[in-house]
Each structure stands twice: as C-alpha cells, then as structure tokens.
CSV table of C-alpha atoms in Angstrom, one decimal:
chain,number,residue,atom,x,y,z
V,1,MET,CA,12.6,-13.6,-41.4
V,2,THR,CA,15.7,-12.9,-43.4
V,3,ARG,CA,19.3,-13.7,-42.4
V,4,ILE,CA,22.2,-11.5,-43.6
V,5,VAL,CA,25.9,-12.2,-42.9
V,6,HIS,CA,28.0,-9.1,-42.9
V,7,LEU,CA,31.8,-9.5,-43.6
V,8,SER,CA,34.3,-6.7,-44.1
V,9,ASP,CA,38.0,-6.1,-44.5
V,10,LEU,CA,39.2,-9.6,-45.2
V,11,HIS,CA,42.6,-8.3,-46.4
V,12,PHE,CA,43.8,-11.4,-48.3
V,13,GLY,CA,47.6,-11.1,-48.6
V,14,TYR,CA,47.8,-9.9,-45.0
V,15,HIS,CA,45.3,-12.2,-43.4
V,16,ARG,CA,45.2,-14.9,-40.7
V,17,GLN,CA,45.3,-18.0,-42.9
V,18,GLU,CA,44.6,-20.2,-39.9
V,19,LEU,CA,41.3,-18.4,-39.3
V,20,VAL,CA,39.9,-18.9,-42.8
V,21,GLY,CA,38.4,-22.3,-41.9
V,22,PRO,CA,36.8,-21.2,-38.7
V,23,LEU,CA,35.4,-18.1,-40.3
V,24,LEU,CA,33.8,-20.1,-43.1
V,25,ASP,CA,32.3,-22.4,-40.5
V,26,VAL,CA,30.6,-19.4,-38.8
V,27,VAL,CA,29.4,-18.0,-42.1
V,28,ASN,CA,28.0,-21.3,-43.5
V,29,ARG,CA,26.4,-22.3,-40.2
V,30,ALA,CA,24.4,-19.1,-40.3
V,31,GLN,CA,22.4,-20.5,-43.3
V,32,ALA,CA,22.1,-16.9,-44.5
V,33,ASP,CA,19.9,-15.7,-47.3
V,34,LEU,CA,22.7,-13.4,-48.4
V,35,VAL,CA,26.3,-12.6,-47.4
V,36,VAL,CA,27.3,-9.0,-47.8
V,37,VAL,CA,31.0,-8.1,-48.0
V,38,THR,CA,31.8,-4.4,-47.6
V,39,GLY,CA,35.2,-4.1,-49.2
V,40,ASP,CA,38.9,-4.6,-48.7
V,41,LEU,CA,38.8,-8.2,-49.9
V,42,THR,CA,42.5,-7.9,-50.6
V,43,HIS,CA,45.4,-6.0,-49.0
V,44,ARG,CA,47.1,-4.6,-52.0
V,45,GLY,CA,44.8,-5.4,-55.0
V,46,ARG,CA,47.3,-7.9,-56.4
V,47,PRO,CA,46.2,-10.8,-58.7
V,48,GLY,CA,47.3,-13.5,-56.3
V,49,GLN,CA,45.4,-11.8,-53.5
V,50,PHE,CA,42.2,-11.6,-55.6
V,51,ARG,CA,42.6,-15.3,-56.4
V,52,GLN,CA,42.7,-16.0,-52.6
V,53,ALA,CA,39.6,-13.8,-52.1
V,54,ARG,CA,37.7,-15.5,-55.0
V,55,ASP,CA,38.5,-18.9,-53.6
V,56,PHE,CA,37.2,-17.9,-50.2
V,57,LEU,CA,34.0,-16.5,-51.6
V,58,SER,CA,33.5,-19.7,-53.7
V,59,ARG,CA,33.4,-21.7,-50.4
V,60,ILE,CA,30.4,-19.7,-49.0
V,61,ASN,CA,27.2,-21.6,-49.4
V,62,ALA,CA,24.9,-18.6,-49.6
V,63,PRO,CA,24.6,-16.0,-52.3
V,64,VAL,CA,27.3,-13.3,-52.0
V,65,ILE,CA,27.4,-9.6,-53.0
V,66,SER,CA,30.3,-7.3,-52.4
V,67,THR,CA,31.6,-3.8,-53.1
V,68,PRO,CA,35.3,-2.7,-53.3
V,69,GLY,CA,37.3,-1.2,-50.6
V,70,ASN,CA,40.3,1.2,-51.0
V,71,HIS,CA,42.7,-1.7,-50.6
V,72,ASP,CA,41.1,-3.4,-53.6
V,73,VAL,CA,42.8,-0.9,-56.0
V,74,PRO,CA,46.6,-0.9,-56.4
V,75,LEU,CA,48.3,1.6,-54.1
V,76,TYR,CA,51.8,1.6,-55.6
V,77,ASN,CA,51.0,1.0,-59.2
V,78,VAL,CA,49.8,4.6,-59.8
V,79,PRO,CA,49.1,4.4,-63.5
V,80,ILE,CA,46.8,1.3,-63.0
V,81,ARG,CA,45.1,2.9,-60.0
V,82,PHE,CA,44.3,6.0,-62.0
V,83,LEU,CA,43.5,4.5,-65.4
V,84,THR,CA,42.0,1.0,-64.8
V,85,PRO,CA,41.5,0.7,-61.0
V,86,TRP,CA,38.8,-1.9,-61.1
V,87,THR,CA,40.3,-4.5,-63.5
V,88,GLY,CA,41.5,-6.9,-60.8
V,89,TYR,CA,38.3,-6.7,-58.8
V,90,ARG,CA,36.0,-7.1,-61.9
V,91,GLN,CA,38.0,-10.1,-63.2
V,92,ALA,CA,38.2,-12.0,-59.9
V,93,ILE,CA,35.2,-10.9,-57.8
V,94,ASP,CA,32.3,-9.3,-59.7
V,95,SER,CA,31.8,-7.2,-62.8
V,96,GLU,CA,29.3,-5.1,-60.7
V,97,LEU,CA,30.9,-2.6,-58.3
V,98,ALA,CA,27.6,-1.7,-56.7
V,99,PRO,CA,25.2,-4.6,-56.9
V,100,VAL,CA,21.6,-4.6,-55.7
V,101,ARG,CA,19.8,-7.7,-54.3
V,102,GLN,CA,16.3,-8.3,-52.9
V,103,VAL,CA,15.9,-11.2,-50.5
V,104,GLY,CA,12.4,-11.5,-49.1
V,105,ARG,CA,11.4,-8.2,-47.6
V,106,VAL,CA,15.0,-7.0,-47.4
V,107,ARG,CA,16.6,-4.9,-50.1
V,108,VAL,CA,20.4,-4.4,-50.2
V,109,GLN,CA,22.0,-1.7,-52.3
V,110,ALA,CA,25.8,-1.5,-52.5
V,111,VAL,CA,27.7,1.7,-53.1
V,112,ASN,CA,31.2,1.9,-54.4
V,113,SER,CA,32.8,4.5,-52.1
V,114,VAL,CA,36.4,4.1,-53.3
V,115,ASP,CA,38.2,7.1,-54.8
V,116,PRO,CA,41.3,6.0,-56.7
V,117,PHE,CA,42.6,9.5,-56.7
V,118,SER,CA,42.4,9.9,-52.9
V,119,TRP,CA,43.3,6.3,-52.0
V,120,GLN,CA,42.2,6.1,-48.3
V,121,LYS,CA,39.6,8.8,-47.9
V,122,GLY,CA,36.8,7.7,-50.2
V,123,VAL,CA,33.9,9.6,-51.7
V,124,ILE,CA,30.1,9.3,-52.0
V,125,ARG,CA,29.1,10.7,-55.4
V,126,GLU,CA,26.0,12.7,-55.9
V,127,GLY,CA,24.7,10.2,-58.5
V,128,GLN,CA,25.2,7.3,-56.1
V,129,ILE,CA,23.1,9.1,-53.5
V,130,GLY,CA,20.3,9.6,-56.0
V,131,ARG,CA,20.5,6.0,-57.3
V,132,VAL,CA,20.1,4.6,-53.7
V,133,ILE,CA,17.2,6.9,-52.9
V,134,GLY,CA,15.5,6.1,-56.1
V,135,GLY,CA,15.9,2.4,-55.5
V,136,LEU,CA,14.4,2.3,-52.0
V,137,ASP,CA,11.5,-0.1,-51.6
V,138,PRO,CA,8.8,1.2,-49.2
V,139,LEU,CA,7.7,-2.4,-48.4
V,140,SER,CA,11.2,-3.6,-47.5
V,141,MET,CA,13.9,-3.2,-44.9
V,142,ASN,CA,16.4,-1.1,-47.0
V,143,ILE,CA,20.1,-1.7,-46.4
V,144,VAL,CA,22.9,0.4,-47.9
V,145,ALA,CA,26.3,-1.4,-48.0
V,146,LEU,CA,29.5,0.4,-48.6
V,147,HIS,CA,33.1,0.3,-47.5
V,148,HIS,CA,33.6,3.8,-46.0
V,149,PRO,CA,31.4,4.7,-42.9
V,150,LEU,CA,29.0,7.6,-43.1
V,151,GLN,CA,29.7,8.7,-39.5
V,152,GLN,CA,32.5,8.0,-37.0
V,153,LEU,CA,32.9,7.8,-33.3
V,154,PRO,CA,34.7,10.8,-31.8
V,155,GLN,CA,37.9,8.9,-31.1
V,156,VAL,CA,38.4,8.0,-34.8
V,157,ASP,CA,41.0,10.2,-36.4
V,158,LYS,CA,40.5,9.3,-40.1
V,159,ASP,CA,38.8,11.7,-42.4
V,160,LEU,CA,35.2,10.8,-43.5
V,161,ALA,CA,34.6,10.1,-47.1
V,162,ARG,CA,33.5,13.2,-49.1
V,163,ARG,CA,29.8,13.8,-48.9
V,164,ALA,CA,29.4,11.2,-46.2
V,165,PRO,CA,27.4,13.5,-43.8
V,166,GLN,CA,25.1,14.6,-46.7
V,167,ALA,CA,24.6,11.0,-47.8
V,168,LEU,CA,23.7,9.8,-44.3
V,169,ARG,CA,21.2,12.6,-43.8
V,170,ARG,CA,19.6,12.1,-47.2
V,171,PHE,CA,19.5,8.3,-46.9
V,172,GLU,CA,17.8,8.6,-43.5
V,173,ASP,CA,15.3,11.2,-44.7
V,174,ALA,CA,14.4,9.1,-47.7
V,175,GLY,CA,13.7,6.0,-45.5
V,176,ALA,CA,16.8,3.8,-45.7
V,177,GLN,CA,16.9,1.9,-42.4
V,178,ILE,CA,20.3,0.2,-42.1
V,179,VAL,CA,23.9,1.1,-43.3
V,180,LEU,CA,26.6,-1.6,-43.4
V,181,SER,CA,30.2,-0.4,-43.6
V,182,GLY,CA,33.8,-1.4,-42.7
V,183,HIS,CA,37.2,0.4,-43.3
V,184,LEU,CA,38.0,1.3,-39.7
V,185,HIS,CA,38.5,-2.2,-38.4
V,186,LEU,CA,36.4,-1.0,-35.4
V,187,TRP,CA,33.0,-2.4,-34.4
V,188,ALA,CA,30.4,0.3,-33.7
V,189,VAL,CA,26.6,0.2,-33.5
V,190,GLN,CA,25.2,1.2,-30.1
V,191,ASP,CA,27.3,4.4,-29.7
V,192,LEU,CA,26.5,5.6,-33.2
V,193,LEU,CA,22.8,5.3,-32.5
V,194,THR,CA,23.1,8.1,-29.9
V,195,MET,CA,24.8,10.5,-32.4
V,196,GLY,CA,21.8,12.2,-34.0
V,197,HIS,CA,20.7,9.7,-36.6
V,198,SER,CA,18.4,7.2,-34.9
V,199,GLY,CA,16.3,6.8,-38.0
V,200,ILE,CA,19.0,4.7,-39.6
V,201,LEU,CA,21.0,2.0,-37.8
V,202,GLN,CA,24.7,2.1,-38.7
V,203,ILE,CA,26.5,-1.2,-38.3
V,204,GLN,CA,30.3,-0.7,-38.7
V,205,ALA,CA,32.1,-4.0,-38.9
V,206,GLY,CA,35.5,-4.9,-37.5
V,207,THR,CA,37.9,-6.9,-39.7
V,208,ALA,CA,37.1,-10.5,-40.5
V,209,LEU,CA,40.6,-11.8,-41.2
V,210,CYS,CA,43.3,-9.0,-41.2
V,211,ALA,CA,46.4,-10.1,-39.3
V,212,ARG,CA,47.4,-6.6,-38.0
V,213,PRO,CA,48.0,-7.2,-34.3
V,214,THR,CA,46.7,-3.8,-33.2
V,215,ASP,CA,43.2,-4.7,-34.4
V,216,LEU,CA,43.1,-7.1,-31.4
V,217,ARG,CA,40.2,-9.2,-32.8
V,218,ASN,CA,38.6,-10.6,-35.9
V,219,GLU,CA,34.8,-10.8,-36.3
V,220,VAL,CA,31.7,-11.4,-38.4
V,221,SER,CA,28.1,-10.6,-37.7
V,222,VAL,CA,24.8,-12.2,-38.6
V,223,LEU,CA,21.7,-10.0,-38.9
V,224,GLN,CA,18.3,-11.6,-38.4
V,225,ILE,CA,15.6,-9.3,-39.7
V,226,ALA,CA,11.9,-9.9,-38.9
V,227,GLY,CA,9.7,-7.0,-39.8
V,228,ASP,CA,10.9,-4.0,-37.8
V,229,ASP,CA,13.0,-6.1,-35.4
V,230,LEU,CA,16.7,-6.8,-35.8
V,231,LEU,CA,18.8,-9.3,-33.9
V,232,ILE,CA,22.6,-9.1,-34.4
V,233,GLU,CA,24.9,-12.0,-33.6
V,234,ARG,CA,28.4,-10.7,-33.2
V,235,HIS,CA,31.0,-13.5,-33.5
V,236,VAL,CA,34.4,-12.4,-32.2
V,237,CYS,CA,37.8,-14.2,-32.3
V,238,PRO,CA,40.4,-12.4,-30.1
V,239,MET,CA,43.9,-12.4,-31.4
V,240,PRO,CA,45.8,-14.7,-31.3
V,241,GLU,CA,43.1,-17.3,-30.6
V,242,LEU,CA,41.8,-19.6,-33.4
V,243,ARG,CA,38.2,-20.0,-32.4
V,244,PHE,CA,35.2,-17.6,-32.5
V,245,GLN,CA,33.6,-17.2,-29.2
V,246,ALA,CA,29.9,-17.6,-28.4
V,247,PRO,CA,28.2,-14.7,-30.1
V,248,GLN,CA,27.2,-11.5,-28.4
V,249,ILE,CA,23.5,-10.9,-29.0
V,250,LEU,CA,22.2,-7.4,-29.7
V,251,ARG,CA,18.5,-6.6,-30.3
V,252,PHE,CA,17.0,-3.5,-31.9
V,253,THR,CA,13.6,-2.5,-32.9
V,254,ARG,CA,12.3,0.3,-35.1
V,255,THR,CA,9.2,2.2,-34.0
V,256,GLY,CA,7.9,5.5,-35.2
V,257,GLY,CA,10.8,5.7,-37.7
V,258,ARG,CA,13.4,5.5,-35.0
V,259,TRP,CA,15.7,2.6,-33.9
V,260,ARG,CA,16.2,1.7,-30.2
V,261,GLN,CA,18.2,-1.0,-28.6
V,262,MET,CA,16.2,-3.5,-26.5
V,263,GLY,CA,17.3,-4.9,-23.2
C-alpha cells in the first residue's frame, strides 16, 4: 500500500495563516510516502511568498515533489515573466520543474503546464506528452501531476490549457491511470469519471490555503493505493472555520482498464 497526499493552490501571500498549522497536522498525520503539490504555491511569485512556501514545505515530514502553477511566475513584472520566469521557483522550491518519483508500485510524473506568455491558460507541450508516455511503468500505478486540469466540468468557464484534450486522450491510451491537478479551486472526481475517460481517474483538488472567500472551503486529500484499489480521504475545512472536518471517504477500483466508484 502507498499513501500519497495531494495539495494544491496554497497561494502564500493570500493565504489563511491561521490554517497553516491545522493543514500541516493533517498532512503529517497521514504518514504519507510522498506529498504531491500541484502548483500555485505562491500568489504572485514574489520572493517573500516563496520563502513562506519553502518554510511550509520544510515542515512536512514526508518527501515532497511539486510543479509550478501560473501564480508562481510574476504577473506584473512582465520582463521577468517572459525572460526568467522560473528563477524564484527554482531558488526557493526546486530546481526541477517536472520531477519524477517512484514510491513502491506508484510512479508520479510531474508536468509543468504553465505558459508565461499566456499567464492563466497554460499549455501541455508535445514533448511533455511524449516524455510522460515514455516514462510510464507497466508494473506501477502511474500518476501524472500538473497544475492545469486536462478536462473540466461543464459549469467551469475557464479555457482549458492548450493540448489538454489531446494529452488526456494520449495519457489514457498509453496506460496512465491517475491525473492530479488543481488551478480551479474546485474539487472534482466523481463527475469527471462520467465524461468519457473512465480509463484515467482525474482528481482535481480544491485550494489548500487560499483566503478568497468565494472558494468557500480549503481542503487536502490523502490517496491510499493498494494494487488497483484507491481510497481517497478528502479533508475539508469550511470557511471561516479553523478545523478540518472528519474526512469524506471515496473508494474506487480499476478493472478491465476502467475505473468505477464503489459504494
């Protein structure tokens, strides 16, 4: 069995400082084999915000991998965003923008979906798709982790990242089993499973710490993977509460190359 904690959209600089401790408690109590952070560690990609994010990550007991989100490159400093967009992230968080980790029979491949020239939309590059497909392990549960989702619920009015539909189809056809993403601050798993891609389970995280009132809640999820079975613990803290509620438990299994929810 392998335990993965999925965090996204921390937004240090516009975060709920009073929730940092409770969030760390949930993360560290999970005793995870790996913590995966799918972008937007900062709100505006500023040095002080990166220092806050780095301090937070240093307090996590488990190994951590992350990939940038669009908020991790400067929005208003256009020359820096176009010429050296990853300097702050590389210096404070990780020199790798798309790390790969193997933990037991689980393989996680990160993809940097940020496009500095189209700040919010994002892009999945052809070479990234090929790299992920070439790195799939047929003996492992293969997870792709990126900031921008590859598919969205009908009510979402943001544009998908460029090549997202092609990437989703090709990842699924090649045998990737799970996609972790963020960006929308909107939890989605079950409904996405009914939208034509049941071979790959898409887990879209809500925001872990952002203080934007319209998000309504902060959350973190714990994935427990055992063979072809997946249990998700979804820990939610409604705004403006300061405590994560007892987790919602979701169970999925993969048979015949297709995921289905159990019970």
